[in-house]
PDB file of C-alpha atoms and ligand atoms in Angstrom:
ATOM      1  CA  MET A   1     103.454 314.745 -19.016  1.00 57.00           C
ATOM      2  CA  PHE A   2     103.640 312.601 -22.158  1.00 61.00           C
ATOM      3  CA  ASP A   3     100.798 311.126 -24.157  1.00 68.00           C
ATOM      4  CA  ALA A   4     100.824 307.340 -23.755  1.00 71.00           C
ATOM      5  CA  SER A   5      99.647 306.862 -27.341  1.00 82.00           C
ATOM      6  CA  SER A   6     102.485 308.881 -28.905  1.00 88.00           C
ATOM      7  CA  THR A   7     105.183 307.110 -30.886  1.00 93.00           C
ATOM      8  CA  PRO A   8     108.784 306.848 -29.589  1.00 91.00           C
ATOM      9  CA  SER A   9     109.886 309.496 -32.087  1.00 93.00           C
ATOM     10  CA  ASP A  10     107.134 311.894 -30.955  1.00 93.00           C
ATOM     11  CA  THR A  11     108.045 311.288 -27.340  1.00 94.00           C
ATOM     12  CA  LEU A  12     111.749 311.791 -27.943  1.00 95.00           C
ATOM     13  CA  SER A  13     111.129 314.917 -30.027  1.00 96.00           C
ATOM     14  CA  GLN A  14     108.899 316.322 -27.285  1.00 96.00           C
ATOM     15  CA  LEU A  15     111.450 315.434 -24.582  1.00 96.00           C
ATOM     16  CA  ILE A  16     114.325 317.111 -26.415  1.00 97.00           C
ATOM     17  CA  ARG A  17     112.311 320.229 -27.212  1.00 97.00           C
ATOM     18  CA  THR A  18     110.702 320.734 -23.794  1.00 98.00           C
ATOM     19  CA  ARG A  19     113.797 320.225 -21.593  1.00 98.00           C
ATOM     20  CA  ARG A  20     114.901 323.628 -20.271  1.00 98.00           C
ATOM     21  CA  SER A  21     117.639 324.703 -17.910  1.00 98.00           C
ATOM     22  CA  VAL A  22     115.995 325.365 -14.552  1.00 98.00           C
ATOM     23  CA  ARG A  23     117.478 328.011 -12.265  1.00 98.00           C
ATOM     24  CA  ASP A  24     115.174 327.829  -9.286  1.00 98.00           C
ATOM     25  CA  PHE A  25     114.376 324.585  -7.503  1.00 98.00           C
ATOM     26  CA  LEU A  26     111.974 323.526  -4.750  1.00 98.00           C
ATOM     27  CA  PRO A  27     113.558 322.461  -1.454  1.00 98.00           C
ATOM     28  CA  LYS A  28     112.310 318.913  -2.067  1.00 98.00           C
ATOM     29  CA  ASP A  29     114.567 315.861  -2.005  1.00 98.00           C
ATOM     30  CA  ILE A  30     114.739 313.450  -4.916  1.00 98.00           C
ATOM     31  CA  PRO A  31     113.739 309.879  -3.953  1.00 98.00           C
ATOM     32  CA  GLU A  32     116.911 307.794  -4.026  1.00 98.00           C
ATOM     33  CA  ALA A  33     115.350 305.096  -6.249  1.00 98.00           C
ATOM     34  CA  LEU A  34     114.349 307.720  -8.817  1.00 98.00           C
ATOM     35  CA  LEU A  35     117.796 309.269  -8.971  1.00 98.00           C
ATOM     36  CA  ASN A  36     119.372 305.794  -9.232  1.00 98.00           C
ATOM     37  CA  GLN A  37     117.015 304.969 -12.119  1.00 98.00           C
ATOM     38  CA  VAL A  38     117.905 308.165 -13.983  1.00 98.00           C
ATOM     39  CA  MET A  39     121.622 307.546 -13.499  1.00 98.00           C
ATOM     40  CA  ALA A  40     121.295 303.917 -14.613  1.00 98.00           C
ATOM     41  CA  ASP A  41     119.482 304.953 -17.797  1.00 98.00           C
ATOM     42  CA  ALA A  42     122.059 307.682 -18.586  1.00 98.00           C
ATOM     43  CA  ASN A  43     124.769 305.066 -18.037  1.00 98.00           C
ATOM     44  CA  TRP A  44     123.672 303.530 -21.390  1.00 98.00           C
ATOM     45  CA  SER A  45     125.228 306.476 -23.193  1.00 98.00           C
ATOM     46  CA  PRO A  46     127.700 305.581 -25.940  1.00 98.00           C
ATOM     47  CA  SER A  47     131.377 306.398 -25.421  1.00 98.00           C
ATOM     48  CA  TRP A  48     134.769 305.978 -27.119  1.00 98.00           C
ATOM     49  CA  SER A  49     135.412 302.188 -27.266  1.00 98.00           C
ATOM     50  CA  ASN A  50     132.731 301.875 -24.564  1.00 98.00           C
ATOM     51  CA  THR A  51     135.322 303.073 -22.068  1.00 98.00           C
ATOM     52  CA  GLN A  52     132.804 305.302 -20.198  1.00 98.00           C
ATOM     53  CA  PRO A  53     135.720 307.608 -19.432  1.00 98.00           C
ATOM     54  CA  TYR A  54     133.956 309.678 -16.771  1.00 98.00           C
ATOM     55  CA  ARG A  55     133.318 309.588 -13.035  1.00 98.00           C
ATOM     56  CA  ILE A  56     130.308 311.054 -11.308  1.00 98.00           C
ATOM     57  CA  ALA A  57     130.076 312.531  -7.803  1.00 98.00           C
ATOM     58  CA  ILE A  58     126.636 313.098  -6.296  1.00 98.00           C
ATOM     59  CA  ALA A  59     126.192 315.594  -3.462  1.00 98.00           C
ATOM     60  CA  SER A  60     122.960 315.628  -1.456  1.00 98.00           C
ATOM     61  CA  GLY A  61     122.076 316.515   2.146  1.00 98.00           C
ATOM     62  CA  ASP A  62     124.945 317.693   4.359  1.00 98.00           C
ATOM     63  CA  VAL A  63     127.594 317.212   1.642  1.00 98.00           C
ATOM     64  CA  ARG A  64     125.585 319.351  -0.767  1.00 98.00           C
ATOM     65  CA  ASP A  65     125.150 322.073   1.880  1.00 98.00           C
ATOM     66  CA  LYS A  66     128.841 322.052   2.784  1.00 98.00           C
ATOM     67  CA  LEU A  67     129.954 322.271  -0.842  1.00 98.00           C
ATOM     68  CA  SER A  68     127.530 325.079  -1.508  1.00 98.00           C
ATOM     69  CA  ARG A  69     128.805 327.039   1.517  1.00 98.00           C
ATOM     70  CA  GLU A  70     132.420 326.547   0.452  1.00 98.00           C
ATOM     71  CA  LEU A  71     131.846 327.406  -3.199  1.00 98.00           C
ATOM     72  CA  CYS A  72     129.835 330.527  -2.262  1.00 98.00           C
ATOM     73  CA  ALA A  73     132.685 331.610   0.069  1.00 97.00           C
ATOM     74  CA  LEU A  74     135.168 331.217  -2.792  1.00 96.00           C
ATOM     75  CA  PHE A  75     132.865 333.124  -5.127  1.00 97.00           C
ATOM     76  CA  ASP A  76     132.560 335.940  -2.540  1.00 95.00           C
ATOM     77  CA  LEU A  77     136.349 336.125  -2.205  1.00 93.00           C
ATOM     78  CA  GLY A  78     136.685 336.286  -5.978  1.00 92.00           C
ATOM     79  CA  MET A  79     134.096 339.055  -6.183  1.00 92.00           C
ATOM     80  CA  ALA A  80     135.744 340.981  -3.341  1.00 90.00           C
ATOM     81  CA  ALA A  81     139.061 340.844  -5.158  1.00 88.00           C
ATOM     82  CA  GLN A  82     137.530 341.731  -8.517  1.00 86.00           C
ATOM     83  CA  HIS A  83     135.532 344.699  -7.274  1.00 86.00           C
ATOM     84  CA  GLY A  84     137.680 345.651  -4.287  1.00 83.00           C
ATOM     85  CA  GLY A  85     140.785 347.803  -4.153  1.00 83.00           C
ATOM     86  CA  VAL A  86     144.443 346.900  -4.538  1.00 86.00           C
ATOM     87  CA  LEU A  87     144.557 345.395  -1.027  1.00 83.00           C
ATOM     88  CA  ALA A  88     141.782 342.892  -1.769  1.00 83.00           C
ATOM     89  CA  LYS A  89     143.505 341.873  -4.983  1.00 83.00           C
ATOM     90  CA  LEU A  90     146.847 341.554  -3.249  1.00 84.00           C
ATOM     91  CA  ARG A  91     145.326 339.454  -0.417  1.00 84.00           C
ATOM     92  CA  MET A  92     143.907 337.069  -2.975  1.00 85.00           C
ATOM     93  CA  LEU A  93     147.200 336.746  -4.840  1.00 84.00           C
ATOM     94  CA  LEU A  94     149.121 336.154  -1.630  1.00 87.00           C
ATOM     95  CA  THR A  95     146.726 333.729   0.023  1.00 85.00           C
ATOM     96  CA  ARG A  96     145.510 332.259  -3.317  1.00 86.00           C
ATOM     97  CA  ARG A  97     142.121 331.836  -1.567  1.00 86.00           C
ATOM     98  CA  GLY A  98     139.377 332.480  -4.089  1.00 89.00           C
ATOM     99  CA  LEU A  99     141.586 332.009  -7.114  1.00 93.00           C
ATOM    100  CA  PRO A 100     140.041 329.495  -9.511  1.00 95.00           C
ATOM    101  CA  ASP A 101     141.661 326.076  -9.027  1.00 96.00           C
ATOM    102  CA  GLY A 102     139.553 324.129 -11.508  1.00 97.00           C
ATOM    103  CA  ASP A 103     141.017 321.553 -13.864  1.00 97.00           C
ATOM    104  CA  PHE A 104     139.742 323.580 -16.835  1.00 97.00           C
ATOM    105  CA  SER A 105     139.513 327.339 -17.127  1.00 96.00           C
ATOM    106  CA  THR A 106     135.949 328.599 -17.013  1.00 95.00           C
ATOM    107  CA  GLN A 107     136.954 332.212 -17.637  1.00 92.00           C
ATOM    108  CA  PHE A 108     138.112 333.027 -21.139  1.00 90.00           C
ATOM    109  CA  PRO A 109     137.325 335.601 -23.795  1.00 92.00           C
ATOM    110  CA  TYR A 110     134.460 334.513 -26.037  1.00 93.00           C
ATOM    111  CA  PRO A 111     135.272 334.018 -29.703  1.00 96.00           C
ATOM    112  CA  ASP A 112     133.773 336.860 -31.772  1.00 96.00           C
ATOM    113  CA  ASP A 113     131.499 334.653 -33.801  1.00 95.00           C
ATOM    114  CA  LEU A 114     129.869 333.198 -30.649  1.00 96.00           C
ATOM    115  CA  GLN A 115     129.376 336.578 -28.973  1.00 95.00           C
ATOM    116  CA  PRO A 116     125.972 337.479 -30.493  1.00 94.00           C
ATOM    117  CA  GLN A 117     124.329 334.285 -29.287  1.00 95.00           C
ATOM    118  CA  ARG A 118     125.997 334.521 -25.895  1.00 95.00           C
ATOM    119  CA  ARG A 119     124.860 338.140 -25.457  1.00 95.00           C
ATOM    120  CA  ALA A 120     121.299 337.332 -26.569  1.00 96.00           C
ATOM    121  CA  THR A 121     121.077 334.440 -24.071  1.00 96.00           C
ATOM    122  CA  GLY A 122     122.461 336.556 -21.223  1.00 95.00           C
ATOM    123  CA  ALA A 123     120.193 339.499 -22.081  1.00 96.00           C
ATOM    124  CA  GLY A 124     117.118 337.218 -22.272  1.00 97.00           C
ATOM    125  CA  LEU A 125     117.871 335.617 -18.913  1.00 97.00           C
ATOM    126  CA  TYR A 126     118.442 338.948 -17.159  1.00 96.00           C
ATOM    127  CA  GLU A 127     115.268 340.345 -18.701  1.00 96.00           C
ATOM    128  CA  VAL A 128     113.205 337.463 -17.269  1.00 97.00           C
ATOM    129  CA  LEU A 129     114.912 338.045 -13.923  1.00 96.00           C
ATOM    130  CA  GLY A 130     114.200 341.778 -14.124  1.00 96.00           C
ATOM    131  CA  ILE A 131     117.888 342.582 -13.846  1.00 96.00           C
ATOM    132  CA  GLY A 132     119.063 345.728 -15.651  1.00 95.00           C
ATOM    133  CA  ARG A 133     122.033 345.676 -18.019  1.00 88.00           C
ATOM    134  CA  LYS A 134     124.159 347.806 -15.732  1.00 92.00           C
ATOM    135  CA  ASP A 135     123.079 346.330 -12.416  1.00 95.00           C
ATOM    136  CA  ILE A 136     126.347 344.575 -11.698  1.00 93.00           C
ATOM    137  CA  SER A 137     125.513 343.611  -8.110  1.00 93.00           C
ATOM    138  CA  ALA A 138     122.218 341.940  -9.159  1.00 95.00           C
ATOM    139  CA  ARG A 139     124.105 340.113 -11.909  1.00 95.00           C
ATOM    140  CA  ASN A 140     126.679 338.929  -9.424  1.00 95.00           C
ATOM    141  CA  ARG A 141     123.929 337.775  -7.051  1.00 96.00           C
ATOM    142  CA  GLN A 142     122.469 335.736  -9.910  1.00 96.00           C
ATOM    143  CA  MET A 143     125.933 334.356 -10.714  1.00 97.00           C
ATOM    144  CA  ARG A 144     126.282 333.381  -7.053  1.00 98.00           C
ATOM    145  CA  ARG A 145     123.047 331.328  -7.333  1.00 98.00           C
ATOM    146  CA  ASN A 146     125.116 328.854  -9.402  1.00 98.00           C
ATOM    147  CA  PHE A 147     126.999 327.992  -6.247  1.00 98.00           C
ATOM    148  CA  GLU A 148     123.768 327.659  -4.248  1.00 98.00           C
ATOM    149  CA  PHE A 149     122.882 325.081  -6.891  1.00 98.00           C
ATOM    150  CA  PHE A 150     119.854 327.334  -7.534  1.00 98.00           C
ATOM    151  CA  GLY A 151     118.286 325.776  -4.432  1.00 98.00           C
ATOM    152  CA  ALA A 152     118.407 322.213  -5.856  1.00 98.00           C
ATOM    153  CA  PRO A 153     118.612 319.396  -3.291  1.00 98.00           C
ATOM    154  CA  THR A 154     121.304 317.611  -5.285  1.00 99.00           C
ATOM    155  CA  ALA A 155     124.382 318.636  -7.200  1.00 99.00           C
ATOM    156  CA  ILE A 156     126.223 316.302  -9.558  1.00 98.00           C
ATOM    157  CA  PHE A 157     129.853 316.765 -10.607  1.00 98.00           C
ATOM    158  CA  LEU A 158     131.245 315.184 -13.753  1.00 98.00           C
ATOM    159  CA  PHE A 159     134.894 314.289 -14.249  1.00 98.00           C
ATOM    160  CA  ALA A 160     136.533 313.300 -17.545  1.00 98.00           C
ATOM    161  CA  HIS A 161     139.585 311.063 -17.893  1.00 98.00           C
ATOM    162  CA  LYS A 162     142.652 313.037 -18.921  1.00 98.00           C
ATOM    163  CA  GLY A 163     144.078 310.134 -20.949  1.00 98.00           C
ATOM    164  CA  LEU A 164     141.485 310.270 -23.722  1.00 97.00           C
ATOM    165  CA  HIS A 165     142.068 314.007 -24.243  1.00 96.00           C
ATOM    166  CA  GLU A 166     139.082 315.808 -25.788  1.00 98.00           C
ATOM    167  CA  PHE A 167     137.230 312.525 -26.416  1.00 98.00           C
ATOM    168  CA  SER A 168     136.538 311.882 -22.763  1.00 98.00           C
ATOM    169  CA  VAL A 169     135.152 315.411 -22.513  1.00 98.00           C
ATOM    170  CA  LEU A 170     132.967 314.651 -25.536  1.00 98.00           C
ATOM    171  CA  ASP A 171     131.789 311.383 -23.928  1.00 98.00           C
ATOM    172  CA  THR A 172     131.068 313.200 -20.664  1.00 98.00           C
ATOM    173  CA  GLY A 173     128.934 315.671 -22.627  1.00 98.00           C
ATOM    174  CA  ILE A 174     127.000 312.829 -24.247  1.00 98.00           C
ATOM    175  CA  PHE A 175     126.404 311.358 -20.795  1.00 98.00           C
ATOM    176  CA  LEU A 176     125.386 314.774 -19.458  1.00 99.00           C
ATOM    177  CA  ASN A 177     122.763 315.230 -22.180  1.00 98.00           C
ATOM    178  CA  ALA A 178     121.378 311.744 -21.588  1.00 98.00           C
ATOM    179  CA  LEU A 179     121.240 312.463 -17.873  1.00 98.00           C
ATOM    180  CA  MET A 180     119.314 315.708 -18.419  1.00 98.00           C
ATOM    181  CA  LEU A 181     116.837 314.038 -20.798  1.00 98.00           C
ATOM    182  CA  CYS A 182     116.312 310.997 -18.509  1.00 98.00           C
ATOM    183  CA  ALA A 183     115.767 313.393 -15.593  1.00 98.00           C
ATOM    184  CA  HIS A 184     113.275 315.412 -17.629  1.00 98.00           C
ATOM    185  CA  ALA A 185     111.433 312.230 -18.692  1.00 97.00           C
ATOM    186  CA  ASN A 186     111.053 311.401 -14.986  1.00 98.00           C
ATOM    187  CA  GLY A 187     109.711 314.814 -13.932  1.00 98.00           C
ATOM    188  CA  LEU A 188     113.034 316.109 -12.663  1.00 98.00           C
ATOM    189  CA  ALA A 189     114.581 319.436 -13.698  1.00 98.00           C
ATOM    190  CA  THR A 190     118.256 320.152 -14.282  1.00 99.00           C
ATOM    191  CA  CYS A 191     120.728 322.896 -15.053  1.00 98.00           C
ATOM    192  CA  ALA A 192     124.131 321.990 -16.477  1.00 98.00           C
ATOM    193  CA  GLN A 193     126.687 324.364 -14.962  1.00 98.00           C
ATOM    194  CA  GLY A 194     130.142 325.031 -16.343  1.00 98.00           C
ATOM    195  CA  ALA A 195     130.425 327.501 -13.423  1.00 98.00           C
ATOM    196  CA  LEU A 196     130.684 324.525 -11.068  1.00 98.00           C
ATOM    197  CA  ALA A 197     134.044 323.610 -12.618  1.00 98.00           C
ATOM    198  CA  THR A 198     135.608 326.922 -11.516  1.00 98.00           C
ATOM    199  CA  TRP A 199     136.782 325.638  -8.117  1.00 98.00           C
ATOM    200  CA  ALA A 200     137.664 321.970  -7.804  1.00 98.00           C
ATOM    201  CA  GLY A 201     139.254 322.096  -4.335  1.00 97.00           C
ATOM    202  CA  PRO A 202     136.108 321.681  -2.201  1.00 98.00           C
ATOM    203  CA  ILE A 203     134.843 318.845  -4.407  1.00 98.00           C
ATOM    204  CA  ARG A 204     138.223 317.074  -4.434  1.00 98.00           C
ATOM    205  CA  ALA A 205     138.314 317.311  -0.632  1.00 98.00           C
ATOM    206  CA  GLU A 206     134.884 315.677  -0.333  1.00 98.00           C
ATOM    207  CA  PHE A 207     135.145 312.801  -2.830  1.00 98.00           C
ATOM    208  CA  LYS A 208     137.770 310.180  -3.678  1.00 97.00           C
ATOM    209  CA  ILE A 209     138.602 311.234  -7.240  1.00 98.00           C
ATOM    210  CA  PRO A 210     141.169 309.102  -9.083  1.00 97.00           C
ATOM    211  CA  ALA A 211     144.173 311.165 -10.293  1.00 96.00           C
ATOM    212  CA  PRO A 212     143.484 311.135 -14.061  1.00 98.00           C
ATOM    213  CA  TYR A 213     139.973 312.517 -13.675  1.00 98.00           C
ATOM    214  CA  ARG A 214     139.356 316.236 -14.182  1.00 98.00           C
ATOM    215  CA  LEU A 215     136.281 318.190 -13.193  1.00 98.00           C
ATOM    216  CA  ILE A 216     134.578 319.380 -16.386  1.00 98.00           C
ATOM    217  CA  CYS A 217     131.053 320.351 -15.341  1.00 98.00           C
ATOM    218  CA  GLY A 218     128.419 320.317 -12.634  1.00 98.00           C
ATOM    219  CA  LEU A 219     124.679 319.886 -12.709  1.00 98.00           C
ATOM    220  CA  SER A 220     121.924 320.903 -10.330  1.00 99.00           C
ATOM    221  CA  ILE A 221     118.997 318.514 -10.247  1.00 99.00           C
ATOM    222  CA  GLY A 222     115.663 318.465  -8.447  1.00 98.00           C
ATOM    223  CA  TYR A 223     112.138 319.791  -8.880  1.00 98.00           C
ATOM    224  CA  ALA A 224     111.446 323.054 -10.701  1.00 98.00           C
ATOM    225  CA  SER A 225     109.750 325.853  -8.790  1.00 98.00           C
ATOM    226  CA  GLU A 226     107.181 328.170 -10.332  1.00 98.00           C
ATOM    227  CA  ALA A 227     109.691 331.053 -10.433  1.00 98.00           C
ATOM    228  CA  ALA A 228     109.557 333.192 -13.598  1.00 96.00           C
ATOM    229  CA  VAL A 229     113.201 332.438 -14.386  1.00 97.00           C
ATOM    230  CA  ASN A 230     112.192 328.871 -15.189  1.00 98.00           C
ATOM    231  CA  ASN A 231     110.056 330.108 -18.082  1.00 96.00           C
ATOM    232  CA  PHE A 232     113.177 331.411 -19.837  1.00 98.00           C
ATOM    233  CA  ASN A 233     113.519 329.775 -23.227  1.00 98.00           C
ATOM    234  CA  PRO A 234     116.428 331.084 -25.303  1.00 97.00           C
ATOM    235  CA  GLY A 235     115.205 329.208 -28.389  1.00 96.00           C
ATOM    236  CA  ARG A 236     117.701 328.105 -31.014  1.00 96.00           C
ATOM    237  CA  SER A 237     119.152 329.712 -34.074  1.00 94.00           C
ATOM    238  CA  GLU A 238     118.897 327.512 -37.151  1.00 95.00           C
ATOM    239  CA  LEU A 239     121.466 324.763 -37.514  1.00 96.00           C
ATOM    240  CA  LYS A 240     124.482 326.149 -39.331  1.00 93.00           C
ATOM    241  CA  MET A 241     125.155 323.752 -42.163  1.00 95.00           C
ATOM    242  CA  LEU A 242     128.439 323.981 -44.035  1.00 95.00           C
ATOM    243  CA  GLN A 243     128.304 324.346 -47.802  1.00 93.00           C
ATOM    244  CA  VAL A 244     130.234 322.184 -50.187  1.00 93.00           C
ATOM    245  CA  GLU A 245     133.412 324.006 -51.282  1.00 88.00           C
ATOM    246  CA  GLY A 246     132.901 326.035 -54.460  1.00 81.00           C
ATOM    247  CA  HIS A 247     129.088 326.384 -54.141  1.00 70.00           C
TER     248      HIS A 247
HETATM  249  C1  FMN B 301     128.111 322.566 -20.672  1.00 94.34           C
HETATM  250  C2  FMN B 301     127.082 323.568 -20.199  1.00 94.34           C
HETATM  251  C3  FMN B 301     127.446 324.500 -19.227  1.00 94.34           C
HETATM  252  C4  FMN B 301     126.491 325.414 -18.740  1.00 94.34           C
HETATM  253  N1  FMN B 301     126.832 326.260 -17.733  1.00 94.34           N
HETATM  254  C5  FMN B 301     125.866 327.027 -17.151  1.00 94.34           C
HETATM  255  C6  FMN B 301     126.159 327.784 -15.985  1.00 94.34           C
HETATM  256  O1  FMN B 301     127.264 327.751 -15.458  1.00 94.34           O
HETATM  257  N2  FMN B 301     125.168 328.511 -15.426  1.00 94.34           N
HETATM  258  C7  FMN B 301     123.900 328.554 -15.984  1.00 94.34           C
HETATM  259  O2  FMN B 301     123.028 329.241 -15.436  1.00 94.34           O
HETATM  260  N3  FMN B 301     123.581 327.835 -17.114  1.00 94.34           N
HETATM  261  C8  FMN B 301     124.538 327.075 -17.687  1.00 94.34           C
HETATM  262  N4  FMN B 301     124.240 326.306 -18.788  1.00 94.34           N
HETATM  263  C9  FMN B 301     122.873 326.319 -19.360  1.00 94.34           C
HETATM  264  C10 FMN B 301     122.838 327.020 -20.719  1.00 94.34           C
HETATM  265  O3  FMN B 301     122.880 328.400 -20.519  1.00 94.34           O
HETATM  266  C11 FMN B 301     121.589 326.574 -21.451  1.00 94.34           C
HETATM  267  O4  FMN B 301     121.679 325.201 -21.716  1.00 94.34           O
HETATM  268  C12 FMN B 301     121.372 327.320 -22.750  1.00 94.34           C
HETATM  269  O5  FMN B 301     121.171 328.700 -22.538  1.00 94.34           O
HETATM  270  C13 FMN B 301     120.154 326.751 -23.501  1.00 94.34           C
HETATM  271  O6  FMN B 301     118.986 326.855 -22.673  1.00 94.34           O
HETATM  272  P1  FMN B 301     118.114 325.572 -22.318  1.00 94.34           P
HETATM  273  O7  FMN B 301     119.033 324.582 -21.601  1.00 94.34           O
HETATM  274  O8  FMN B 301     117.037 326.059 -21.400  1.00 94.34           O
HETATM  275  O9  FMN B 301     117.588 325.025 -23.589  1.00 94.34           O
HETATM  276  C14 FMN B 301     125.162 325.402 -19.274  1.00 94.34           C
HETATM  277  C15 FMN B 301     124.823 324.459 -20.259  1.00 94.34           C
HETATM  278  C16 FMN B 301     125.761 323.559 -20.699  1.00 94.34           C
HETATM  279  C17 FMN B 301     125.352 322.525 -21.729  1.00 94.34           C
END
């Protein structure tokens, strides 16, 4: 994919600019050695005092399938309660099944100043998918794809240490970006997914997660399919630089 004669800065620039979030994967496993290599490279990410205050859980094969089934079931319960009548809502409140149990809330009102960009990204994605603005069930089906890991053979869950407060979350984000770029450099596609932090229960039941670690994000990883959704490129608005006071 990359020109062997290009300089490191050209290569890095190209890598950063051509990585895209992929939302449809081929049912093709990632060779273990390749995934290990990508993880080992990402492990060179910088962190607060070099503490590397994150833990990583990798789900492939049966574990991946089980987690996807369980997360989809929770999503379905949540949708049933949201769109169903009083009884469905009451059942959820009483049983608590389907209520988000993540370590961080993934459902919050967007700040006004971030709304335009959020709306533009959502609108662009749904347009590529051919989903109309008012087609709530198609939108929900697309949302559910998050919990199918968009068909990816492997899902990765990232946990940040509570004790470093926001800084471990920051470090986990730095690691996440390195992971996505290393994957891209090796012909693998990824989609970071905050949605995968909505329910922590199934993931906690599957992996031994030390008490201070909190699920902050998930990531689907594998090989991109040719689906149109993978051509979606939301672009970037220009970097918003702050002006010196008084100018
Ligand atoms: C922390 C984080 C959480 C994200 N969560 C989701 C998600 O839950 N579902 C999804 O489809 N995309 C998710 N994305 C992907 C973003 O929508 C995507 O990065 C953004 O629109 C820019 O597009 P690009 O990655 O193709 O450049 C997430 C990205 C990040 C960095």
